[in-house]
Amino acid sequence: MSVDQDKFKQILREKGLKVTTQRISILKVLSDCDDKHLTAEEIYELVKIDYPEIGLATVYRTIQLLLELKLIDSVQLGDGYVRYEFGHNDEGGKKHHHHHLVCLSCGKVVSFEDDLLEKLEEKIEEKTSFRVVDHDVKFYGYCKDCL
Amino acid sequence: MSVDQDKFKQILREKGLKVTTQRISILKVLSDCDDKHLTAEEIYELVKIDYPEIGLATVYRTIQLLLELKLIDSVQLGDGYVRYEFGHNDEGGKKHHHHHLVCLSCGKVVSFEDDLLEKLEEKIEEKTSFRVVDHDVKFYGYCKDCL
DNA sequence: GTGGCTGCAAATGTTTTGCATCCGT
DNA sequence: ACGGATGCAAAACATTTGCAGCCAC
């Protein structure tokens, strides 16, 4: 929460960028809705509650900034929207990889931590000489509540 | 090739839909460029070579139809375009699952067959009571040629 | 005070839709 | 000849950009 905000402010200052109410508000919404995977429009609507003057363009520009700073990640669930989630990166920049379980009935997205993929990555490098540096894994199905 | 075309024509007739030159041409392009992962615009340009009168809207409508018939699959590689590939589904409807290796340098997409994911799916069902029915797996990295 | 940031509106790029016409059945 | 399919243009959609004014530094 405020740890992230302080970190954000610090990075902005280090880069000579300005700490604005809009930027802090957007980070706060993303941090508060950590598990929601919000679209830009949804972030816009949530920020407007506390800060009605904000423009959608500012939301997009701030999302772009947060992506570049690796404070958030983008997720595409195949529904035509780009969604964003608070980044769970280590201090050292190493990613806490998690996969997404997407419910085809209610649309809910649950995260799932696992490292079995690393074995598969090794297998790929062996068999195809393709050097894997990142992956994106989604499972579609039905959640406990919808079954 | 023509096996797919015949299958397509048969399905169209069964559903009371019309077999048109446009529909056959679009299927042919997708079938010929099986490994290319084309965008709608790219399909449009390719079909225009043999059939210059075609409209982009027809391409989109036919893609939609082919998706519904599960003759093609859509792939989003994260570059903002929706791409389409010829479906490799069994007769029984069971998918020949393959994953995509996307080269971050040249953009080339290679397919990789593997069933290690099934273990991971079992693990998910055990741990979270989430019933998995499909998945979408992409690996990003650098291909042999680019290394 | 200055330059970066913002809000607005206009532009962009992809995909969808309305409608008159066309063509497969 | 009927009704679905097509081509065109306009609309819809998310996202980006240009610019004058504003505010953090």
mmCIF file of C-alpha atoms (C1' of nucleotides) in Angstrom:
data_model
loop_
_atom_site.group_PDB
_atom_site.id
_atom_site.type_symbol
_atom_site.label_atom_id
_atom_site.label_comp_id
_atom_site.label_asym_id
_atom_site.label_seq_id
_atom_site.Cartn_x
_atom_site.Cartn_y
_atom_site.Cartn_z
ATOM 1 C CA MET A 1 0.000 0.000 0.000
ATOM 2 C CA SER A 2 1.852 3.105 1.191
ATOM 3 C CA VAL A 3 5.094 1.234 0.728
ATOM 4 C CA ASP A 4 4.326 1.039 -2.982
ATOM 5 C CA GLN A 5 3.330 4.670 -3.052
ATOM 6 C CA ASP A 6 6.583 5.735 -1.432
ATOM 7 C CA LYS A 7 8.543 3.573 -3.838
ATOM 8 C CA PHE A 8 6.661 5.134 -6.752
ATOM 9 C CA LYS A 9 7.280 8.674 -5.532
ATOM 10 C CA GLN A 10 10.932 7.894 -5.060
ATOM 11 C CA ILE A 11 11.312 6.480 -8.584
ATOM 12 C CA LEU A 12 9.520 9.484 -10.065
ATOM 13 C CA ARG A 13 11.863 11.884 -8.273
ATOM 14 C CA GLU A 14 14.927 9.895 -9.286
ATOM 15 C CA LYS A 15 13.874 10.114 -12.909
ATOM 16 C CA GLY A 16 13.088 13.806 -12.709
ATOM 17 C CA LEU A 17 9.386 13.133 -13.227
ATOM 18 C CA LYS A 18 6.671 14.902 -11.319
ATOM 19 C CA VAL A 19 4.670 13.491 -8.423
ATOM 20 C CA THR A 20 1.082 14.417 -9.290
ATOM 21 C CA THR A 21 -2.203 13.655 -7.576
ATOM 22 C CA GLN A 22 -3.347 11.826 -10.726
ATOM 23 C CA ARG A 23 -0.376 9.489 -10.806
ATOM 24 C CA ILE A 24 -0.670 8.657 -7.117
ATOM 25 C CA SER A 25 -4.444 8.112 -7.401
ATOM 26 C CA ILE A 26 -4.032 5.691 -10.307
ATOM 27 C CA LEU A 27 -1.336 3.732 -8.493
ATOM 28 C CA LYS A 28 -3.570 3.602 -5.417
ATOM 29 C CA VAL A 29 -6.513 2.179 -7.361
ATOM 30 C CA LEU A 30 -4.310 -0.498 -8.924
ATOM 31 C CA SER A 31 -2.772 -1.326 -5.577
ATOM 32 C CA ASP A 32 -6.144 -1.506 -3.820
ATOM 33 C CA CYS A 33 -7.698 -3.683 -6.547
ATOM 34 C CA ASP A 34 -4.694 -5.944 -6.697
ATOM 35 C CA ASP A 35 -6.773 -9.035 -7.525
ATOM 36 C CA LYS A 36 -9.209 -7.455 -9.973
ATOM 37 C CA HIS A 37 -7.336 -7.159 -13.290
ATOM 38 C CA LEU A 38 -8.839 -3.826 -14.241
ATOM 39 C CA THR A 39 -9.176 -2.326 -17.719
ATOM 40 C CA ALA A 40 -8.125 1.279 -18.413
ATOM 41 C CA GLU A 41 -11.779 2.315 -18.449
ATOM 42 C CA GLU A 42 -12.379 0.633 -15.082
ATOM 43 C CA ILE A 43 -9.367 2.370 -13.578
ATOM 44 C CA TYR A 44 -10.686 5.646 -14.988
ATOM 45 C CA GLU A 45 -14.087 5.129 -13.364
ATOM 46 C CA LEU A 46 -12.535 4.222 -10.012
ATOM 47 C CA VAL A 47 -10.163 7.181 -9.963
ATOM 48 C CA LYS A 48 -13.056 9.508 -10.864
ATOM 49 C CA ILE A 49 -14.760 8.673 -7.552
ATOM 50 C CA ASP A 50 -12.062 10.515 -5.631
ATOM 51 C CA TYR A 51 -10.804 12.745 -8.428
ATOM 52 C CA PRO A 52 -13.634 13.559 -10.869
ATOM 53 C CA GLU A 53 -11.602 15.962 -13.013
ATOM 54 C CA ILE A 54 -9.240 13.277 -14.302
ATOM 55 C CA GLY A 55 -9.115 12.551 -18.039
ATOM 56 C CA LEU A 56 -9.005 9.136 -19.642
ATOM 57 C CA ALA A 57 -5.863 10.112 -21.563
ATOM 58 C CA THR A 58 -4.030 10.656 -18.291
ATOM 59 C CA VAL A 59 -5.022 7.165 -17.183
ATOM 60 C CA TYR A 60 -3.585 5.691 -20.379
ATOM 61 C CA ARG A 61 -0.411 7.762 -20.091
ATOM 62 C CA THR A 62 0.092 6.770 -16.469
ATOM 63 C CA ILE A 63 -0.529 3.090 -17.230
ATOM 64 C CA GLN A 64 2.171 3.356 -19.901
ATOM 65 C CA LEU A 65 4.508 4.908 -17.353
ATOM 66 C CA LEU A 66 3.795 2.266 -14.726
ATOM 67 C CA LEU A 67 4.389 -0.484 -17.285
ATOM 68 C CA GLU A 68 7.750 1.020 -18.225
ATOM 69 C CA LEU A 69 8.699 1.253 -14.560
ATOM 70 C CA LYS A 70 7.601 -2.378 -14.223
ATOM 71 C CA LEU A 71 5.307 -1.518 -11.318
ATOM 72 C CA ILE A 72 2.355 -3.106 -13.095
ATOM 73 C CA ASP A 73 1.906 -5.856 -15.684
ATOM 74 C CA SER A 74 -0.554 -6.089 -18.543
ATOM 75 C CA VAL A 75 -2.749 -9.125 -19.044
ATOM 76 C CA GLN A 76 -4.810 -10.001 -22.096
ATOM 77 C CA LEU A 77 -7.516 -12.515 -21.320
ATOM 78 C CA GLY A 78 -8.810 -12.661 -24.881
ATOM 79 C CA ASP A 79 -11.958 -10.623 -24.296
ATOM 80 C CA GLY A 80 -10.671 -7.672 -26.282
ATOM 81 C CA TYR A 81 -9.597 -5.623 -23.315
ATOM 82 C CA VAL A 82 -6.092 -5.071 -22.032
ATOM 83 C CA ARG A 83 -6.103 -5.425 -18.270
ATOM 84 C CA TYR A 84 -3.554 -4.407 -15.696
ATOM 85 C CA GLU A 85 -2.440 -5.905 -12.438
ATOM 86 C CA PHE A 86 -0.180 -4.702 -9.741
ATOM 87 C CA GLY A 87 3.284 -6.092 -10.402
ATOM 88 C CA HIS A 88 4.618 -8.741 -8.092
ATOM 89 C CA ASN A 89 8.227 -8.282 -9.013
ATOM 90 C CA ASP A 90 11.013 -8.861 -6.563
ATOM 91 C CA GLU A 91 13.305 -6.076 -5.570
ATOM 92 C CA GLY A 92 15.963 -7.672 -7.752
ATOM 93 C CA GLY A 93 13.710 -7.499 -10.791
ATOM 94 C CA LYS A 94 13.062 -11.217 -10.832
ATOM 95 C CA LYS A 95 9.477 -12.042 -11.534
ATOM 96 C CA HIS A 96 7.220 -13.939 -9.171
ATOM 97 C CA HIS A 97 5.603 -15.847 -11.962
ATOM 98 C CA HIS A 98 1.987 -16.690 -11.569
ATOM 99 C CA HIS A 99 -0.500 -18.070 -14.024
ATOM 100 C CA HIS A 100 -4.069 -16.991 -14.521
ATOM 101 C CA LEU A 101 -7.107 -19.193 -14.122
ATOM 102 C CA VAL A 102 -9.951 -17.556 -16.029
ATOM 103 C CA CYS A 103 -13.509 -18.672 -15.293
ATOM 104 C CA LEU A 104 -15.493 -18.975 -18.526
ATOM 105 C CA SER A 105 -18.732 -18.617 -16.606
ATOM 106 C CA CYS A 106 -18.303 -15.643 -14.268
ATOM 107 C CA GLY A 107 -15.144 -14.149 -15.727
ATOM 108 C CA LYS A 108 -13.327 -14.188 -12.427
ATOM 109 C CA VAL A 109 -9.541 -14.433 -12.600
ATOM 110 C CA VAL A 110 -7.587 -16.322 -9.992
ATOM 111 C CA SER A 111 -3.817 -16.444 -9.783
ATOM 112 C CA PHE A 112 -1.908 -19.665 -9.389
ATOM 113 C CA GLU A 113 1.749 -19.945 -8.449
ATOM 114 C CA ASP A 114 3.775 -22.771 -9.875
ATOM 115 C CA ASP A 115 7.216 -23.471 -11.227
ATOM 116 C CA LEU A 116 6.515 -26.588 -13.308
ATOM 117 C CA LEU A 117 6.859 -24.367 -16.343
ATOM 118 C CA GLU A 118 10.576 -24.123 -15.769
ATOM 119 C CA LYS A 119 10.911 -27.782 -16.654
ATOM 120 C CA LEU A 120 9.015 -27.176 -19.848
ATOM 121 C CA GLU A 121 11.263 -24.218 -20.654
ATOM 122 C CA GLU A 122 14.324 -26.434 -20.257
ATOM 123 C CA LYS A 123 12.748 -28.996 -22.542
ATOM 124 C CA ILE A 124 12.105 -26.344 -25.178
ATOM 125 C CA GLU A 125 15.680 -25.055 -25.065
ATOM 126 C CA GLU A 126 16.990 -28.614 -25.435
ATOM 127 C CA LYS A 127 14.754 -29.569 -28.316
ATOM 128 C CA THR A 128 14.530 -26.367 -30.340
ATOM 129 C CA SER A 129 17.521 -24.162 -29.392
ATOM 130 C CA PHE A 130 15.010 -21.437 -28.599
ATOM 131 C CA ARG A 131 16.173 -19.327 -25.657
ATOM 132 C CA VAL A 132 13.136 -18.704 -23.445
ATOM 133 C CA VAL A 133 13.133 -15.510 -21.378
ATOM 134 C CA ASP A 134 9.488 -15.110 -20.441
ATOM 135 C CA HIS A 135 6.152 -16.835 -20.660
ATOM 136 C CA ASP A 136 2.461 -16.146 -20.531
ATOM 137 C CA VAL A 137 0.202 -18.931 -19.332
ATOM 138 C CA LYS A 138 -3.557 -18.873 -18.989
ATOM 139 C CA PHE A 139 -5.966 -21.638 -18.078
ATOM 140 C CA TYR A 140 -9.617 -21.395 -18.997
ATOM 141 C CA GLY A 141 -12.290 -23.337 -17.171
ATOM 142 C CA TYR A 142 -14.817 -23.107 -14.380
ATOM 143 C CA CYS A 143 -14.222 -21.917 -10.845
ATOM 144 C CA LYS A 144 -15.425 -23.636 -7.687
ATOM 145 C CA ASP A 145 -18.397 -21.285 -7.291
ATOM 146 C CA CYS A 146 -19.643 -21.834 -10.840
ATOM 147 C CA LEU A 147 -19.398 -25.606 -10.857
ATOM 148 C CA MET B 1 -5.540 -28.741 -48.308
ATOM 149 C CA SER B 2 -8.462 -29.806 -50.447
ATOM 150 C CA VAL B 3 -9.521 -32.154 -47.675
ATOM 151 C CA ASP B 4 -10.103 -29.100 -45.485
ATOM 152 C CA GLN B 5 -11.919 -27.352 -48.300
ATOM 153 C CA ASP B 6 -14.267 -30.280 -48.774
ATOM 154 C CA LYS B 7 -14.866 -30.485 -45.059
ATOM 155 C CA PHE B 8 -15.641 -26.766 -45.004
ATOM 156 C CA LYS B 9 -18.063 -27.007 -47.912
ATOM 157 C CA GLN B 10 -19.796 -29.928 -46.277
ATOM 158 C CA ILE B 11 -20.213 -28.113 -42.979
ATOM 159 C CA LEU B 12 -21.568 -25.035 -44.755
ATOM 160 C CA ARG B 13 -24.151 -27.119 -46.594
ATOM 161 C CA GLU B 14 -25.142 -28.965 -43.442
ATOM 162 C CA LYS B 15 -25.764 -25.658 -41.689
ATOM 163 C CA GLY B 16 -27.703 -24.215 -44.620
ATOM 164 C CA LEU B 17 -24.971 -21.636 -45.251
ATOM 165 C CA LYS B 18 -23.777 -20.724 -48.709
ATOM 166 C CA VAL B 19 -20.565 -21.873 -50.342
ATOM 167 C CA THR B 20 -19.134 -18.682 -51.804
ATOM 168 C CA THR B 21 -15.885 -17.955 -53.617
ATOM 169 C CA GLN B 22 -14.925 -15.528 -50.849
ATOM 170 C CA ARG B 23 -15.318 -18.089 -48.091
ATOM 171 C CA ILE B 24 -13.343 -20.716 -49.969
ATOM 172 C CA SER B 25 -10.590 -18.216 -50.851
ATOM 173 C CA ILE B 26 -10.185 -17.134 -47.230
ATOM 174 C CA LEU B 27 -10.011 -20.714 -46.018
ATOM 175 C CA LYS B 28 -7.452 -21.470 -48.722
ATOM 176 C CA VAL B 29 -5.199 -18.595 -47.669
ATOM 177 C CA LEU B 30 -5.336 -19.692 -44.038
ATOM 178 C CA SER B 31 -4.684 -23.293 -45.003
ATOM 179 C CA ASP B 32 -1.754 -22.377 -47.277
ATOM 180 C CA CYS B 33 -0.157 -20.084 -44.688
ATOM 181 C CA ASP B 34 -0.626 -22.573 -41.919
ATOM 182 C CA ASP B 35 2.553 -21.530 -40.103
ATOM 183 C CA LYS B 36 2.259 -17.772 -40.552
ATOM 184 C CA HIS B 37 -0.248 -16.580 -37.948
ATOM 185 C CA LEU B 38 -1.861 -13.954 -40.170
ATOM 186 C CA THR B 39 -3.792 -10.872 -39.104
ATOM 187 C CA ALA B 40 -7.151 -10.022 -40.687
ATOM 188 C CA GLU B 41 -5.481 -7.324 -42.785
ATOM 189 C CA GLU B 42 -2.842 -9.780 -44.006
ATOM 190 C CA ILE B 43 -5.508 -12.303 -44.972
ATOM 191 C CA TYR B 44 -7.354 -9.519 -46.791
ATOM 192 C CA GLU B 45 -4.230 -8.586 -48.796
ATOM 193 C CA LEU B 46 -3.535 -12.214 -49.680
ATOM 194 C CA VAL B 47 -7.082 -12.945 -50.789
ATOM 195 C CA LYS B 48 -7.090 -9.772 -52.896
ATOM 196 C CA ILE B 49 -4.315 -11.217 -55.089
ATOM 197 C CA ASP B 50 -6.691 -13.801 -56.499
ATOM 198 C CA TYR B 51 -9.968 -12.033 -55.756
ATOM 199 C CA PRO B 52 -9.475 -8.222 -55.868
ATOM 200 C CA GLU B 53 -13.146 -7.351 -55.343
ATOM 201 C CA ILE B 54 -13.279 -8.761 -51.829
ATOM 202 C CA GLY B 55 -14.098 -6.402 -48.948
ATOM 203 C CA LEU B 56 -12.372 -6.334 -45.588
ATOM 204 C CA ALA B 57 -15.721 -6.761 -43.839
ATOM 205 C CA THR B 58 -16.190 -10.096 -45.560
ATOM 206 C CA VAL B 59 -12.806 -11.218 -44.274
ATOM 207 C CA TYR B 60 -13.813 -10.336 -40.713
ATOM 208 C CA ARG B 61 -17.200 -12.003 -41.078
ATOM 209 C CA THR B 62 -15.664 -15.159 -42.504
ATOM 210 C CA ILE B 63 -13.001 -15.280 -39.778
ATOM 211 C CA GLN B 64 -15.815 -15.092 -37.243
ATOM 212 C CA LEU B 65 -17.571 -17.956 -39.000
ATOM 213 C CA LEU B 66 -14.431 -20.101 -39.154
ATOM 214 C CA LEU B 67 -13.807 -19.483 -35.465
ATOM 215 C CA GLU B 68 -17.329 -20.578 -34.594
ATOM 216 C CA LEU B 69 -16.900 -23.703 -36.688
ATOM 217 C CA LYS B 70 -13.598 -24.271 -34.873
ATOM 218 C CA LEU B 71 -11.756 -24.571 -38.180
ATOM 219 C CA ILE B 72 -9.314 -21.853 -37.109
ATOM 220 C CA ASP B 73 -7.994 -20.545 -33.795
ATOM 221 C CA SER B 74 -7.173 -17.003 -32.777
ATOM 222 C CA VAL B 75 -3.841 -16.132 -31.230
ATOM 223 C CA GLN B 76 -2.875 -12.927 -29.479
ATOM 224 C CA LEU B 77 0.862 -12.521 -29.292
ATOM 225 C CA GLY B 78 0.740 -9.290 -27.362
ATOM 226 C CA ASP B 79 1.619 -7.018 -30.286
ATOM 227 C CA GLY B 80 -1.877 -5.600 -30.473
ATOM 228 C CA TYR B 81 -3.026 -7.689 -33.417
ATOM 229 C CA VAL B 82 -5.344 -10.656 -33.321
ATOM 230 C CA ARG B 83 -3.900 -13.393 -35.500
ATOM 231 C CA TYR B 84 -5.421 -16.563 -36.843
ATOM 232 C CA GLU B 85 -4.064 -20.010 -37.483
ATOM 233 C CA PHE B 86 -5.469 -23.028 -39.140
ATOM 234 C CA GLY B 87 -6.984 -25.252 -36.464
ATOM 235 C CA HIS B 88 -5.320 -28.526 -35.685
ATOM 236 C CA ASN B 89 -8.293 -30.135 -34.066
ATOM 237 C CA ASP B 90 -8.935 -33.837 -34.181
ATOM 238 C CA GLU B 91 -12.007 -35.214 -35.804
ATOM 239 C CA GLY B 92 -13.343 -35.939 -32.347
ATOM 240 C CA GLY B 93 -13.025 -32.305 -31.382
ATOM 241 C CA LYS B 94 -10.095 -32.920 -29.080
ATOM 242 C CA LYS B 95 -7.383 -30.367 -29.525
ATOM 243 C CA HIS B 96 -3.853 -31.090 -30.628
ATOM 244 C CA HIS B 97 -2.444 -28.634 -28.190
ATOM 245 C CA HIS B 98 0.630 -26.762 -29.183
ATOM 246 C CA HIS B 99 2.332 -23.828 -27.561
ATOM 247 C CA HIS B 100 3.801 -20.808 -29.258
ATOM 248 C CA LEU B 101 7.413 -19.737 -29.098
ATOM 249 C CA VAL B 102 7.553 -16.071 -30.026
ATOM 250 C CA CYS B 103 10.904 -14.567 -30.991
ATOM 251 C CA LEU B 104 11.297 -11.126 -29.435
ATOM 252 C CA SER B 105 13.860 -10.205 -32.060
ATOM 253 C CA CYS B 106 12.411 -11.219 -35.436
ATOM 254 C CA GLY B 107 8.804 -11.845 -34.413
ATOM 255 C CA LYS B 108 8.763 -15.324 -35.838
ATOM 256 C CA VAL B 109 6.369 -17.779 -34.206
ATOM 257 C CA VAL B 110 7.213 -21.428 -33.876
ATOM 258 C CA SER B 111 4.879 -24.060 -32.557
ATOM 259 C CA PHE B 112 5.899 -26.577 -29.948
ATOM 260 C CA GLU B 113 4.005 -29.721 -29.067
ATOM 261 C CA ASP B 114 4.027 -30.925 -25.503
ATOM 262 C CA ASP B 115 1.767 -32.496 -22.952
ATOM 263 C CA LEU B 116 3.578 -31.537 -19.758
ATOM 264 C CA LEU B 117 0.834 -28.993 -19.244
ATOM 265 C CA GLU B 118 -1.600 -31.757 -18.467
ATOM 266 C CA LYS B 119 0.276 -32.477 -15.263
ATOM 267 C CA LEU B 120 0.018 -28.842 -14.338
ATOM 268 C CA GLU B 121 -3.710 -28.885 -15.069
ATOM 269 C CA GLU B 122 -4.157 -31.865 -12.740
ATOM 270 C CA LYS B 123 -2.219 -30.020 -10.070
ATOM 271 C CA ILE B 124 -4.477 -26.992 -10.452
ATOM 272 C CA GLU B 125 -7.661 -29.054 -10.177
ATOM 273 C CA GLU B 126 -6.311 -30.744 -7.034
ATOM 274 C CA LYS B 127 -5.224 -27.552 -5.313
ATOM 275 C CA THR B 128 -7.893 -25.061 -6.309
ATOM 276 C CA SER B 129 -10.988 -27.029 -7.397
ATOM 277 C CA PHE B 130 -10.847 -25.085 -10.654
ATOM 278 C CA ARG B 131 -11.975 -27.264 -13.575
ATOM 279 C CA VAL B 132 -9.582 -26.566 -16.455
ATOM 280 C CA VAL B 133 -10.945 -27.028 -19.974
ATOM 281 C CA ASP B 134 -8.452 -25.123 -22.101
ATOM 282 C CA HIS B 135 -5.185 -23.283 -21.911
ATOM 283 C CA ASP B 136 -3.149 -20.718 -23.753
ATOM 284 C CA VAL B 137 0.609 -20.900 -23.394
ATOM 285 C CA LYS B 138 3.185 -18.635 -24.974
ATOM 286 C CA PHE B 139 6.926 -18.500 -24.495
ATOM 287 C CA TYR B 140 8.852 -15.384 -25.383
ATOM 288 C CA GLY B 141 12.548 -15.472 -26.166
ATOM 289 C CA TYR B 142 15.033 -15.664 -29.016
ATOM 290 C CA CYS B 143 15.067 -18.144 -31.860
ATOM 291 C CA LYS B 144 18.095 -20.037 -33.125
ATOM 292 C CA ASP B 145 18.628 -17.656 -36.037
ATOM 293 C CA CYS B 146 18.578 -14.556 -33.866
ATOM 294 C CA LEU B 147 20.919 -15.830 -31.168
ATOM 295 C "C1'" DG C 1 9.225 30.919 -13.847
ATOM 296 C "C1'" DT C 2 9.832 26.848 -16.487
ATOM 297 C "C1'" DG C 3 9.017 22.465 -18.338
ATOM 298 C "C1'" DG C 4 6.691 18.629 -17.692
ATOM 299 C "C1'" DC C 5 1.759 17.108 -16.913
ATOM 300 C "C1'" DT C 6 -3.051 17.391 -17.654
ATOM 301 C "C1'" DG C 7 -7.674 17.622 -19.848
ATOM 302 C "C1'" DC C 8 -10.022 18.084 -23.817
ATOM 303 C "C1'" DA C 9 -10.918 17.038 -28.391
ATOM 304 C "C1'" DA C 10 -9.453 15.207 -32.521
ATOM 305 C "C1'" DA C 11 -7.088 11.480 -34.731
ATOM 306 C "C1'" DT C 12 -5.832 6.704 -35.182
ATOM 307 C "C1'" DG C 13 -6.239 1.836 -36.191
ATOM 308 C "C1'" DT C 14 -8.864 -2.235 -35.824
ATOM 309 C "C1'" DT C 15 -13.164 -4.392 -35.943
ATOM 310 C "C1'" DT C 16 -18.308 -4.203 -36.448
ATOM 311 C "C1'" DT C 17 -22.606 -2.937 -38.467
ATOM 312 C "C1'" DG C 18 -26.428 -1.029 -41.676
ATOM 313 C "C1'" DC C 19 -28.062 -1.340 -45.969
ATOM 314 C "C1'" DA C 20 -28.779 -1.876 -50.906
ATOM 315 C "C1'" DT C 21 -27.360 -5.128 -54.142
ATOM 316 C "C1'" DC C 22 -25.874 -9.570 -55.612
ATOM 317 C "C1'" DC C 23 -25.714 -14.489 -56.180
ATOM 318 C "C1'" DG C 24 -25.953 -19.458 -54.464
ATOM 319 C "C1'" DT C 25 -29.554 -22.500 -53.764
ATOM 320 C "C1'" DA D 1 -37.332 -15.952 -56.615
ATOM 321 C "C1'" DC D 2 -35.948 -16.124 -52.021
ATOM 322 C "C1'" DG D 3 -32.812 -15.172 -48.375
ATOM 323 C "C1'" DG D 4 -28.395 -15.284 -47.047
ATOM 324 C "C1'" DA D 5 -23.796 -13.114 -48.343
ATOM 325 C "C1'" DT D 6 -21.277 -9.320 -50.073
ATOM 326 C "C1'" DG D 7 -19.116 -4.597 -50.655
ATOM 327 C "C1'" DC D 8 -19.167 -0.177 -49.368
ATOM 328 C "C1'" DA D 9 -19.335 3.395 -46.137
ATOM 329 C "C1'" DA D 10 -20.330 4.771 -41.701
ATOM 330 C "C1'" DA D 11 -20.127 3.601 -36.925
ATOM 331 C "C1'" DA D 12 -18.127 1.778 -32.888
ATOM 332 C "C1'" DC D 13 -14.440 0.682 -30.062
ATOM 333 C "C1'" DA D 14 -10.179 1.156 -27.379
ATOM 334 C "C1'" DT D 15 -6.135 3.776 -27.465
ATOM 335 C "C1'" DT D 16 -2.940 7.629 -28.903
ATOM 336 C "C1'" DT D 17 -1.709 12.236 -29.923
ATOM 337 C "C1'" DG D 18 -1.702 17.563 -30.448
ATOM 338 C "C1'" DC D 19 -2.106 21.466 -28.031
ATOM 339 C "C1'" DA D 20 -3.228 25.289 -24.813
ATOM 340 C "C1'" DG D 21 -3.354 25.943 -20.074
ATOM 341 C "C1'" DC D 22 -1.884 24.389 -15.507
ATOM 342 C "C1'" DC D 23 0.857 23.045 -11.587
ATOM 343 C "C1'" DA D 24 4.874 20.667 -9.309
ATOM 344 C "C1'" DC D 25 9.425 21.802 -8.715
#
